[in-house]
């Protein structure tokens, strides 16, 4: 789980992650070269050939069904910068963005990004009208999107899952 604001200015002050492989020399830190494990993405999101960055207020990146990154931002024409931890290659990524109250999605499979690099990523998003435009907390560290038919208001502060998948 990771929450960011999508600006390049905050990455250096919030996200440092590197590793060292070797042995400790007593109680002193060894002289070592640390390896950066973060990949910095510079996203431009498009729909119908036009950029939607100026409308995006939230973005979720999930890969390998384990790593989740959440971006909550003030819409602007600037790229959306996100630092993600890359421990492996050949990853499956799912991207979701909220722009003007609409939900946009994109899936990319078997993708490898190099840790220690920054790269522009251009995604042609698909509008997904089957999801509610917002993340819902289901635990202290996990948020999900619900399909329109799945979550129903019962009372002022009471919700339930629909009896049938097709109910709304």
Tab-separated table of C-alpha atoms in Angstrom:
chain	number	residue	atom	x	y	z
A	1	UNK	CA	0.000	0.000	0.000
A	2	UNK	CA	1.329	3.386	-0.917
A	3	UNK	CA	-0.265	6.833	-1.227
A	4	UNK	CA	1.221	9.655	-3.299
A	5	UNK	CA	0.121	13.031	-4.681
A	6	UNK	CA	1.345	12.573	-8.266
A	7	UNK	CA	3.891	15.419	-8.227
A	8	UNK	CA	7.592	15.095	-8.895
A	9	UNK	CA	8.373	17.609	-6.141
A	10	UNK	CA	7.279	15.261	-3.323
A	11	UNK	CA	8.930	12.040	-4.488
A	12	UNK	CA	12.420	12.784	-3.166
A	13	UNK	CA	11.167	13.771	0.282
A	14	UNK	CA	8.791	10.814	0.704
A	15	UNK	CA	10.217	7.816	-1.103
A	16	UNK	CA	13.688	6.430	-0.618
A	17	UNK	CA	14.130	2.717	-0.928
A	18	UNK	CA	17.315	0.852	-1.713
A	19	UNK	CA	18.973	-2.412	-0.768
A	20	UNK	CA	22.412	-3.654	0.146
A	21	UNK	CA	23.628	-7.212	-0.182
A	22	UNK	CA	26.649	-8.137	1.910
A	23	UNK	CA	27.865	-8.712	5.459
A	24	UNK	CA	28.053	-6.316	8.412
A	25	UNK	CA	31.509	-5.501	9.692
A	26	UNK	CA	30.987	-5.682	13.459
A	27	UNK	CA	28.907	-2.766	14.703
A	28	UNK	CA	29.959	-0.412	11.879
A	29	UNK	CA	28.113	0.203	8.655
A	30	UNK	CA	30.061	-1.220	5.714
A	31	UNK	CA	31.203	0.908	2.802
A	32	UNK	CA	28.747	-0.150	0.155
A	33	UNK	CA	26.905	0.845	-2.950
A	34	UNK	CA	23.151	0.831	-2.463
A	35	UNK	CA	20.845	-0.294	-5.254
A	36	UNK	CA	17.744	1.819	-5.942
A	37	UNK	CA	14.614	-0.361	-6.098
A	38	UNK	CA	12.167	2.340	-7.218
A	39	UNK	CA	10.939	2.974	-10.732
A	40	UNK	CA	9.525	6.460	-11.294
A	41	UNK	CA	6.632	6.536	-13.741
A	42	UNK	CA	5.721	9.731	-15.594
A	43	UNK	CA	2.132	9.040	-16.678
A	44	UNK	CA	0.140	10.686	-19.424
A	45	UNK	CA	-3.368	9.249	-19.509
A	46	UNK	CA	-5.432	9.516	-22.675
A	47	UNK	CA	-8.979	8.729	-23.652
A	48	UNK	CA	-10.120	8.964	-27.258
A	49	UNK	CA	-6.700	10.296	-28.264
A	50	UNK	CA	-6.824	13.305	-25.912
A	51	UNK	CA	-5.032	13.708	-22.594
A	52	UNK	CA	-7.241	13.449	-19.494
A	53	UNK	CA	-4.468	14.397	-17.016
A	54	UNK	CA	-6.146	17.791	-16.490
A	55	UNK	CA	-9.215	15.986	-15.089
A	56	UNK	CA	-7.627	13.125	-13.093
A	57	UNK	CA	-8.186	13.416	-9.325
A	58	UNK	CA	-7.262	9.846	-8.368
A	59	UNK	CA	-5.305	6.972	-9.833
A	60	UNK	CA	-4.669	3.421	-8.645
A	61	UNK	CA	-1.846	1.191	-9.823
A	62	UNK	CA	-1.930	-2.484	-8.927
A	63	UNK	CA	0.501	-5.089	-10.141
A	64	UNK	CA	0.836	-8.797	-9.603
A	65	UNK	CA	-2.351	-8.580	-7.507
A	66	UNK	CA	-0.205	-7.584	-4.525
A	67	UNK	CA	1.370	-4.136	-4.861
A	68	UNK	CA	-1.045	-1.192	-4.671
A	69	UNK	CA	-0.278	2.488	-5.202
A	70	UNK	CA	-2.837	5.274	-4.754
A	71	UNK	CA	-2.499	8.778	-6.149
A	72	UNK	CA	-4.785	11.592	-4.982
A	73	UNK	CA	-4.053	14.798	-6.839
A	74	UNK	CA	-5.206	18.215	-7.879
A	75	UNK	CA	-5.940	17.925	-11.612
A	76	UNK	CA	-3.363	19.577	-13.881
A	77	UNK	CA	-1.892	19.181	-17.350
A	78	UNK	CA	1.361	17.957	-15.789
A	79	UNK	CA	2.342	14.290	-15.966
A	80	UNK	CA	1.345	12.121	-13.011
A	81	UNK	CA	4.520	10.982	-11.234
A	82	UNK	CA	4.432	7.765	-9.218
A	83	UNK	CA	7.312	5.908	-7.557
A	84	UNK	CA	6.757	2.159	-7.438
A	85	UNK	CA	8.851	-0.681	-6.033
A	86	UNK	CA	9.968	-3.129	-8.725
A	87	UNK	CA	11.212	-6.419	-7.232
A	88	UNK	CA	10.644	-8.610	-10.306
A	89	UNK	CA	10.235	-8.568	-14.065
A	90	UNK	CA	7.286	-9.643	-16.227
A	91	UNK	CA	4.612	-7.946	-14.127
A	92	UNK	CA	0.873	-7.600	-14.800
A	93	UNK	CA	-0.358	-4.035	-14.202
A	94	UNK	CA	-3.903	-2.717	-13.699
A	95	UNK	CA	-4.445	1.036	-13.841
A	96	UNK	CA	-7.604	2.862	-12.768
A	97	UNK	CA	-8.166	6.620	-12.945
A	98	UNK	CA	-11.007	8.892	-11.844
A	99	UNK	CA	-11.503	11.918	-14.098
A	100	UNK	CA	-14.588	14.171	-14.097
A	101	UNK	CA	-16.448	11.571	-12.019
A	102	UNK	CA	-15.849	8.867	-14.634
A	103	UNK	CA	-13.803	5.699	-14.177
A	104	UNK	CA	-11.078	4.798	-16.687
A	105	UNK	CA	-9.137	1.525	-16.718
A	106	UNK	CA	-6.212	-0.119	-18.500
A	107	UNK	CA	-4.487	-3.496	-18.054
A	108	UNK	CA	-0.990	-4.350	-19.257
A	109	UNK	CA	0.462	-7.853	-18.960
A	110	UNK	CA	3.984	-9.226	-18.813
A	111	UNK	CA	5.641	-5.786	-18.491
A	112	UNK	CA	9.130	-5.154	-17.133
A	113	UNK	CA	10.279	-1.763	-15.833
A	114	UNK	CA	13.841	-1.117	-14.668
A	115	UNK	CA	14.360	-0.106	-11.040
A	116	UNK	CA	16.429	3.048	-10.667
A	117	UNK	CA	14.954	4.625	-13.813
A	118	UNK	CA	12.323	7.206	-14.724
A	119	UNK	CA	10.277	6.724	-17.845
A	120	UNK	CA	7.294	8.347	-19.530
A	121	UNK	CA	4.329	5.998	-19.802
A	122	UNK	CA	1.445	6.834	-22.112
A	123	UNK	CA	-1.740	4.873	-21.455
A	124	UNK	CA	-4.804	4.880	-23.683
A	125	UNK	CA	-7.516	4.320	-21.104
A	126	UNK	CA	-10.911	2.694	-21.541
A	127	UNK	CA	-13.939	4.299	-19.908
A	128	UNK	CA	-15.514	1.826	-17.507
A	129	UNK	CA	-19.070	2.755	-16.548
A	130	UNK	CA	-19.499	-0.425	-14.518
A	131	UNK	CA	-17.470	0.823	-11.524
A	132	UNK	CA	-18.426	3.381	-8.907
A	133	UNK	CA	-16.105	6.434	-9.116
A	134	UNK	CA	-14.345	6.066	-5.785
A	135	UNK	CA	-12.162	3.870	-3.656
A	136	UNK	CA	-13.775	2.207	-0.669
A	137	UNK	CA	-11.774	1.083	2.355
A	138	UNK	CA	-12.269	-2.598	3.137
A	139	UNK	CA	-9.481	-2.766	5.722
A	140	UNK	CA	-6.847	-0.509	7.243
A	141	UNK	CA	-4.539	-1.124	4.293
A	142	UNK	CA	-6.774	-2.122	1.373
A	143	UNK	CA	-9.138	-0.189	-0.870
A	144	UNK	CA	-11.319	-1.487	-3.695
A	145	UNK	CA	-13.669	-0.275	-6.417
A	146	UNK	CA	-17.202	-1.669	-6.438
A	147	UNK	CA	-19.339	-2.359	-9.486
A	148	UNK	CA	-22.546	-0.319	-9.541
A	149	UNK	CA	-24.747	-3.324	-8.875
A	150	UNK	CA	-22.714	-4.788	-6.027
A	151	UNK	CA	-23.010	-2.183	-3.270
A	152	UNK	CA	-26.439	-0.928	-2.224
A	153	UNK	CA	-27.538	1.672	0.324
A	154	UNK	CA	-29.921	0.160	2.893
A	155	UNK	CA	-30.216	3.060	5.337
A	156	UNK	CA	-28.398	6.321	6.020
A	157	UNK	CA	-25.121	4.641	7.060
A	158	UNK	CA	-25.871	1.046	6.199
A	159	UNK	CA	-24.775	-0.791	3.063
A	160	UNK	CA	-25.186	-4.322	1.753
A	161	UNK	CA	-24.071	-6.351	-1.230
A	162	UNK	CA	-26.760	-6.904	-3.852
A	163	UNK	CA	-28.590	-10.231	-3.798
A	164	UNK	CA	-27.912	-10.678	-7.524
A	165	UNK	CA	-24.966	-9.527	-9.584
A	166	UNK	CA	-27.282	-7.806	-12.083
A	167	UNK	CA	-29.237	-5.800	-9.454
A	168	UNK	CA	-28.617	-2.084	-9.140
